GROMACS .gro file of C-alpha atoms in nm:
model
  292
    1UNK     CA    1  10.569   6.042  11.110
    2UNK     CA    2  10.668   5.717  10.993
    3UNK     CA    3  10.458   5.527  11.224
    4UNK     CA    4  10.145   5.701  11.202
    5UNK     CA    5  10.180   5.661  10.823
    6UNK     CA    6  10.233   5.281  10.884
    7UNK     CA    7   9.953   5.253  11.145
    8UNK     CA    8   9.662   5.369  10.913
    9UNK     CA    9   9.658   5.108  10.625
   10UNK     CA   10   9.715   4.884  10.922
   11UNK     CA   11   9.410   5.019  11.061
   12UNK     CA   12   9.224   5.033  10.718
   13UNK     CA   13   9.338   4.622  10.672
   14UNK     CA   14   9.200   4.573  11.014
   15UNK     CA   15   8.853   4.685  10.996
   16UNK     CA   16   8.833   4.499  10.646
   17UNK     CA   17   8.875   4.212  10.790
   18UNK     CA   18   8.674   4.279  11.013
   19UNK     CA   19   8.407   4.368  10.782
   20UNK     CA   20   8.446   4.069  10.571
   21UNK     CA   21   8.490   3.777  10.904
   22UNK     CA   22   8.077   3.743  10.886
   23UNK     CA   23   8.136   3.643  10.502
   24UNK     CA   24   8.429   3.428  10.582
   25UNK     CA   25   8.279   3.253  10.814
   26UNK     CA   26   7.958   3.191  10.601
   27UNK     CA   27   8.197   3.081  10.302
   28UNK     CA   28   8.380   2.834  10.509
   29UNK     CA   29   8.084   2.689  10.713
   30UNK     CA   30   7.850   2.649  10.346
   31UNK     CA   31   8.074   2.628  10.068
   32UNK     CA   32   8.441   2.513  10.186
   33UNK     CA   33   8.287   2.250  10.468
   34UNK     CA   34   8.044   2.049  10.236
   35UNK     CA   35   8.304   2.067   9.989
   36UNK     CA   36   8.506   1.896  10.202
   37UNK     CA   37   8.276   1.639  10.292
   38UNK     CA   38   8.266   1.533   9.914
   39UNK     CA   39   8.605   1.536   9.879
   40UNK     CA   40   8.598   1.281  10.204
   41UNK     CA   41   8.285   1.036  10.050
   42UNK     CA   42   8.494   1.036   9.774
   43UNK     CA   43   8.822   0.888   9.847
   44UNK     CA   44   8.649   0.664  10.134
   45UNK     CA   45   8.473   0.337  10.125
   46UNK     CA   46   8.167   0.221  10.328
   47UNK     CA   47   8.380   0.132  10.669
   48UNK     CA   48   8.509   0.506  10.567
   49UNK     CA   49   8.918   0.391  10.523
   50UNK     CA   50   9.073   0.557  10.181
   51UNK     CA   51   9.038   0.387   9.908
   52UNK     CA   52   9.096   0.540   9.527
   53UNK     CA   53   8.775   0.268   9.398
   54UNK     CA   54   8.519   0.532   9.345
   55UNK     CA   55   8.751   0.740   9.123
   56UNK     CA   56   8.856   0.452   8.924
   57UNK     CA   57   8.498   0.308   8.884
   58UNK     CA   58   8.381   0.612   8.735
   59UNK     CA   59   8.647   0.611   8.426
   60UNK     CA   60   8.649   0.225   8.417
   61UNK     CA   61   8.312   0.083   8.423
   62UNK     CA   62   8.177  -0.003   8.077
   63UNK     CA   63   7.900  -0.115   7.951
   64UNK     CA   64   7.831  -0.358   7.615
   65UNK     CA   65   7.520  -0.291   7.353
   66UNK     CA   66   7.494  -0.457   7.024
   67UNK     CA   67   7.866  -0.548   7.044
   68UNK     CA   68   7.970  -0.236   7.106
   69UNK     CA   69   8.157  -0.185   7.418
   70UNK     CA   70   8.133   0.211   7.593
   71UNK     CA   71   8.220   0.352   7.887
   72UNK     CA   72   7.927   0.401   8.118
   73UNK     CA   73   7.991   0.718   8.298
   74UNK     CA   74   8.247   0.892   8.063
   75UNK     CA   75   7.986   0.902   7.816
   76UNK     CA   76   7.721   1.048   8.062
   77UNK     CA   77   7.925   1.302   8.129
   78UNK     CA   78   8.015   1.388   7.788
   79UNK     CA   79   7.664   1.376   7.681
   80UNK     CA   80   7.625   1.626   8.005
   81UNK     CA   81   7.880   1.859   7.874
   82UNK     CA   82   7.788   1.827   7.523
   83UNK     CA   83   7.452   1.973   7.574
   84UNK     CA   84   7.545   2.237   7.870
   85UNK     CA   85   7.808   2.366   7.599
   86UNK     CA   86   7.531   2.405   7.350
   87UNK     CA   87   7.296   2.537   7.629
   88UNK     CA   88   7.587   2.794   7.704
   89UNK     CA   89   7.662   2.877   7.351
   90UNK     CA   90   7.267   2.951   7.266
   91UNK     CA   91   7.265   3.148   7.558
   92UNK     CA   92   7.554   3.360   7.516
   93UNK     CA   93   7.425   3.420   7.155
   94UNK     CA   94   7.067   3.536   7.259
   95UNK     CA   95   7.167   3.661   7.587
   96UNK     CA   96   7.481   3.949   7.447
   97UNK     CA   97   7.273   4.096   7.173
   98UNK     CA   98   6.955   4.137   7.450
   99UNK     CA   99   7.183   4.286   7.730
  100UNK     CA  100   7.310   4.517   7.427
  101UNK     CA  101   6.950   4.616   7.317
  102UNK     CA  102   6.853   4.675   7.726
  103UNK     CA  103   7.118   4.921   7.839
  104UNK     CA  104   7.061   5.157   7.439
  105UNK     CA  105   6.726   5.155   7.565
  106UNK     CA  106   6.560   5.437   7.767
  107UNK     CA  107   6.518   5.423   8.127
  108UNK     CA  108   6.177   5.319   8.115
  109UNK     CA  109   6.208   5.062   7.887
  110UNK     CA  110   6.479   4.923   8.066
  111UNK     CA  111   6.303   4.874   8.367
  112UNK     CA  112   6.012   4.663   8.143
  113UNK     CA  113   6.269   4.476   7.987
  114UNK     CA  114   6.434   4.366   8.300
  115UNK     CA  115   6.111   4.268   8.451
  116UNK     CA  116   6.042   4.102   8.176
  117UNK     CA  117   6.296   3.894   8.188
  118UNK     CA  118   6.286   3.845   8.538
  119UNK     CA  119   5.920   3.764   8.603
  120UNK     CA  120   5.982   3.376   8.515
  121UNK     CA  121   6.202   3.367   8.792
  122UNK     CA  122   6.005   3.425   9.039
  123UNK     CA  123   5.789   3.097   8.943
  124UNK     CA  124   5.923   2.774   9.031
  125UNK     CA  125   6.192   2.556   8.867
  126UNK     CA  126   5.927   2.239   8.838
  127UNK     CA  127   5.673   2.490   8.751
  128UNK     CA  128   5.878   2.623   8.450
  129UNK     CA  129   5.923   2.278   8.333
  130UNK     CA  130   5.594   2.145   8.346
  131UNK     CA  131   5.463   2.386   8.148
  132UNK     CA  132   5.756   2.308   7.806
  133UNK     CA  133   5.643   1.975   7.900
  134UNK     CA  134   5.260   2.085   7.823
  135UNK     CA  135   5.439   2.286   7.538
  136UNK     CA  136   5.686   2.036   7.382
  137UNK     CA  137   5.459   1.727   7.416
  138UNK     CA  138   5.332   1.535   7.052
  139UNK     CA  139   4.958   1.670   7.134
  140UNK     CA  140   5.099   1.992   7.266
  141UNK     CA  141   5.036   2.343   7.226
  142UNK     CA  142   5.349   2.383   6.995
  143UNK     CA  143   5.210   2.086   6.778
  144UNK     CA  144   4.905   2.210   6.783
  145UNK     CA  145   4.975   2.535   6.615
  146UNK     CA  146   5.190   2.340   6.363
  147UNK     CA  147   4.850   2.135   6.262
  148UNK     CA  148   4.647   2.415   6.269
  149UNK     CA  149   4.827   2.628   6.003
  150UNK     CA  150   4.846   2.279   5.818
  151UNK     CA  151   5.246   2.175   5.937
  152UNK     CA  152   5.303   1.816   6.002
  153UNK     CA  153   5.365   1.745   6.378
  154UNK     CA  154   5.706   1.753   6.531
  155UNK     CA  155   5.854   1.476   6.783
  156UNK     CA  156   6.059   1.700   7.053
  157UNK     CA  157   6.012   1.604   7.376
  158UNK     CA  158   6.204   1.274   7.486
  159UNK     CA  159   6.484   1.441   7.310
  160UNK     CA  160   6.812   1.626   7.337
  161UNK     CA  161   6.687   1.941   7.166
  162UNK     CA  162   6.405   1.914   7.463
  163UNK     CA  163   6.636   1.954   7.696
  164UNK     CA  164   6.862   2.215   7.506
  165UNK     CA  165   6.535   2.444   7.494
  166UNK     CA  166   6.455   2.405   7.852
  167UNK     CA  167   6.809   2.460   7.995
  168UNK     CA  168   6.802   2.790   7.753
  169UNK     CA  169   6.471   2.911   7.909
  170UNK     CA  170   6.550   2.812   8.232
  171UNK     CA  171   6.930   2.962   8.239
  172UNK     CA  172   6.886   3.250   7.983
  173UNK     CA  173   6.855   3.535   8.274
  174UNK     CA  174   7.177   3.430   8.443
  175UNK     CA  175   7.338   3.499   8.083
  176UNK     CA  176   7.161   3.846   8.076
  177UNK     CA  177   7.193   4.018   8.385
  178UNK     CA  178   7.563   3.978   8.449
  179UNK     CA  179   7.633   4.117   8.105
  180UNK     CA  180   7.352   4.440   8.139
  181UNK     CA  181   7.548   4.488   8.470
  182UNK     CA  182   7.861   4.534   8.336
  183UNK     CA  183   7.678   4.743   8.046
  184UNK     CA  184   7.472   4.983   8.188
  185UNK     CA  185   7.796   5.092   8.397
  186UNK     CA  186   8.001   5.139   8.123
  187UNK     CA  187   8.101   5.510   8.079
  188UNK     CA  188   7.986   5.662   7.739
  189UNK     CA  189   8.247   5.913   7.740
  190UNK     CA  190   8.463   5.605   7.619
  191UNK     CA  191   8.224   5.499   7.286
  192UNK     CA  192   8.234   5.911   7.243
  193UNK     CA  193   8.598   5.923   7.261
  194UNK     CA  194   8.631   5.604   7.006
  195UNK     CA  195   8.373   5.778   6.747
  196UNK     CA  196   8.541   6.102   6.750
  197UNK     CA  197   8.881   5.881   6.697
  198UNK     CA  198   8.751   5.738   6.354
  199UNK     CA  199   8.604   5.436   6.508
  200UNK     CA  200   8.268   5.292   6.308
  201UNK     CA  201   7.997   5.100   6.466
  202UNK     CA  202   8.161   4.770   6.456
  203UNK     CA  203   8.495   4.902   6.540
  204UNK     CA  204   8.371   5.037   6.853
  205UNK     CA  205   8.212   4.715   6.957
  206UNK     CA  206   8.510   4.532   6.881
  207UNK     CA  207   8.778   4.759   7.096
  208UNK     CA  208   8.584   4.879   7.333
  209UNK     CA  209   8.234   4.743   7.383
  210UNK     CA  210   8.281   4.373   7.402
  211UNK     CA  211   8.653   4.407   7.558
  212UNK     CA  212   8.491   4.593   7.848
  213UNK     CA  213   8.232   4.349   7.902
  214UNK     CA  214   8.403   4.075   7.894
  215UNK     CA  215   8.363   4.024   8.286
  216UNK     CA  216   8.001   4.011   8.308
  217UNK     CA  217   8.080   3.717   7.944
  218UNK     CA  218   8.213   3.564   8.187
  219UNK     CA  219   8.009   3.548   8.503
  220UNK     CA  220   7.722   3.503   8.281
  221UNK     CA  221   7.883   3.162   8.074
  222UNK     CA  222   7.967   3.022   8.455
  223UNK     CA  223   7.619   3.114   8.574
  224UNK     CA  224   7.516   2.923   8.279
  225UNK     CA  225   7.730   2.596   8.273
  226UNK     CA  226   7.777   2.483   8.619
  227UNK     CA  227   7.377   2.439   8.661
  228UNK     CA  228   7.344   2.339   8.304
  229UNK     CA  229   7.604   2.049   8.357
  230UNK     CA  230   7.462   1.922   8.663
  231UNK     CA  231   7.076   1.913   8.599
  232UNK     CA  232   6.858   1.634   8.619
  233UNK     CA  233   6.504   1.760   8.645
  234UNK     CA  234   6.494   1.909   8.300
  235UNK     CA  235   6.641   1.631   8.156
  236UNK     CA  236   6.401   1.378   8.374
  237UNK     CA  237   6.085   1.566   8.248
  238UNK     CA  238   6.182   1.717   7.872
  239UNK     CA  239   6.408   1.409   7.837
  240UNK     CA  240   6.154   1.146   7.968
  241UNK     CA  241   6.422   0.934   8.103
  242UNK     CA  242   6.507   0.839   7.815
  243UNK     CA  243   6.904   0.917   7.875
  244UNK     CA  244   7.130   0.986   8.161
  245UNK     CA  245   7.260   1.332   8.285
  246UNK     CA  246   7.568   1.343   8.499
  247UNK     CA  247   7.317   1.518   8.779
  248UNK     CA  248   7.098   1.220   8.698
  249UNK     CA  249   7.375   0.982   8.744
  250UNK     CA  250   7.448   1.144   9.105
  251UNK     CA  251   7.075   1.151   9.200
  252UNK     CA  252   7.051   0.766   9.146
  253UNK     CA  253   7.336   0.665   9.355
  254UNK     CA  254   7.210   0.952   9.605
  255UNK     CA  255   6.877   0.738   9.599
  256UNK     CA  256   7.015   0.380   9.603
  257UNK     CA  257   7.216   0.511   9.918
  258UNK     CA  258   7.577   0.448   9.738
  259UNK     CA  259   7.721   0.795   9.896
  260UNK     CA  260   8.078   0.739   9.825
  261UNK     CA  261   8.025   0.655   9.452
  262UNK     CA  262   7.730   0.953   9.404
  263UNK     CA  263   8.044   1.208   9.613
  264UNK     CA  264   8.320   1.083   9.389
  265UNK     CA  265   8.096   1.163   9.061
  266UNK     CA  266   8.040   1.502   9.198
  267UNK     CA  267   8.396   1.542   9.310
  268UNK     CA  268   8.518   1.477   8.959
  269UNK     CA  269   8.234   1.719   8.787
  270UNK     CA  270   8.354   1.985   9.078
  271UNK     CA  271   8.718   1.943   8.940
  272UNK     CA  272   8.620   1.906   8.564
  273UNK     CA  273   8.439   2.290   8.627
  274UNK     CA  274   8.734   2.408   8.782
  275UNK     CA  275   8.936   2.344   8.541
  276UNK     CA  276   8.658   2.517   8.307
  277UNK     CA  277   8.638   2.816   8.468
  278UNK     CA  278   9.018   2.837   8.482
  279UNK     CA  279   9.062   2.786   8.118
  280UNK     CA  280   8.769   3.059   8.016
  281UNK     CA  281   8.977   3.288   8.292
  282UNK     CA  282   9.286   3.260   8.118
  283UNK     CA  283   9.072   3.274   7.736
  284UNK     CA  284   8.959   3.581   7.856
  285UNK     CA  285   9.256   3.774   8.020
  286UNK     CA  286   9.429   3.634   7.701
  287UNK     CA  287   9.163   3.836   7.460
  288UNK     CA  288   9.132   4.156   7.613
  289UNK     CA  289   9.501   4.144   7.632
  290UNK     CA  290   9.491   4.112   7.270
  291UNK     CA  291   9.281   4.397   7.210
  292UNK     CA  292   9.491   4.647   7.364
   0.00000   0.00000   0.00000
């Protein structure tokens, strides 16, 4: 008796893995093998020996304007992260309070909503931007409603807040969905139980509600950032060139064919997001373990 009782979650661990070897090997061959090309470009030179260089030239090389001495890439990436936080943070506060409003919703209205919101996805990314371009420019359509209603005209595109709008429009449904997910699945036997418990409205969003989504908070903030960081065609277009992304950064040693320098950069952004995603693990675990 003890070895049949043995043999069948041996059996049940063997057909899982047999289930999951296609996915495996599809992770390994896409995600872990260019990953570990990177990490090669990165800590190699042109005649490919190991050399440290390409790490060291992105914290080290500076860069002098009106006496002021900066460095180069360290502030490209913080102006990166600066404005995918803000992206993320905009996004998170318009994306909750929609995915809220979607699953109290009837079925019906659901289904609009969520085509609604995922109609612009189905266009394409350089489509999407062209058209805040037309939007955002000083003769604009945004502009000229101001004018027409006798508002002075607004300067946005060519600026940060350019590219904060288009990142929001562009990564607002990846905030959404993962939270209505995690919503619409949540059993409303539990917000009963709370109410009948003495619970009010805001005290059964704060113990139960947002604890128990807190999983799709997080899939949707890391569906946000990591694209957000790493952009370069909104900032290109709504940014007219006029300052460097991180993803820009990478695309123009991609370009001028300096592989090892363009791997290290994204090397150090894929450990930078890492870390990220670690820390807003641990936030996370750390907060609904607080609630309880």
């Amino acid at each position: 008796m003890t070895i049949a009782k043995n043999s069948t979650p041996r059996r049940r661990r063997s057909w899982s893995d047999l289930v999951l070897a296609p996915y495996s090997f599809w992770a390994a061959l896409f995600i872990v093998v260019p990953l570990a090309f990177v990490a090669y470009y990165a800590f190699t030179d042109n005649n490919f020996q190991f050399t440290t260089e390409n790490i060291t030239r992105f914290f080290t090389t500076t860069s002098e304007r009106d006496g002021v001495t900066t460095y180069t890439y360290l502030l490209i990436f913080w102006r990166s992260l600066k404005l995918a936080l803000i992206s993320t943070i905009i996004c998170l506060l318009l994306g909750y309070p929609t995915a809220y409003i979607m699953t109290r919703a009837g079925d019906r209205a659901q289904k609009v909503m969520l085509t609604l919101i995922m109609i612009p996805m189905w266009m394409n990314f350089l489509i999407r931007t062209y058209a805040w371009m037309t939007i955002l420019q000083d003769k604009g359509i945004l502009n000229g409603f101001l004018t027409s209603i006798g508002l002075d005209r607004i300067h946005i595109i060519g600026t940060e807040s350019a590219v904060i709008i288009g990142m929001v429009y562009d990564y607002l449904p990846y905030m959404v969905l993962p939270i209505y997910s995690i919503m619409a699945k949540m059993d409303v036997k539990l917000l009963e139980a709370a109410r009948d418990l003495g619970c009010g409205s805001w005290s059964v969003f704060k113990r139960v509600i947002f604890p128990l989504s807190l999983p799709g908070v997080t899939s949707g903030i890391t569906m946000v950032l990591i694209p957000s960081i790493s952009t370069f065609y909104i900032s290109q277009k709504l940014g007219s060139g006029k300052f460097f992304l991180i993803g820009d950064a990478i695309e123009g040693q991609y370009v001028a064919n300096n592989l090892h320098f363009a791997a290290a950069m994204a090397f150090i952004l894929m450990v930078v997001l890492l870390i990220c995603m670690e820390l807003l693990k641990h936030f996370t675990a750390h907060l609904y373990g607080g609630d309880q």
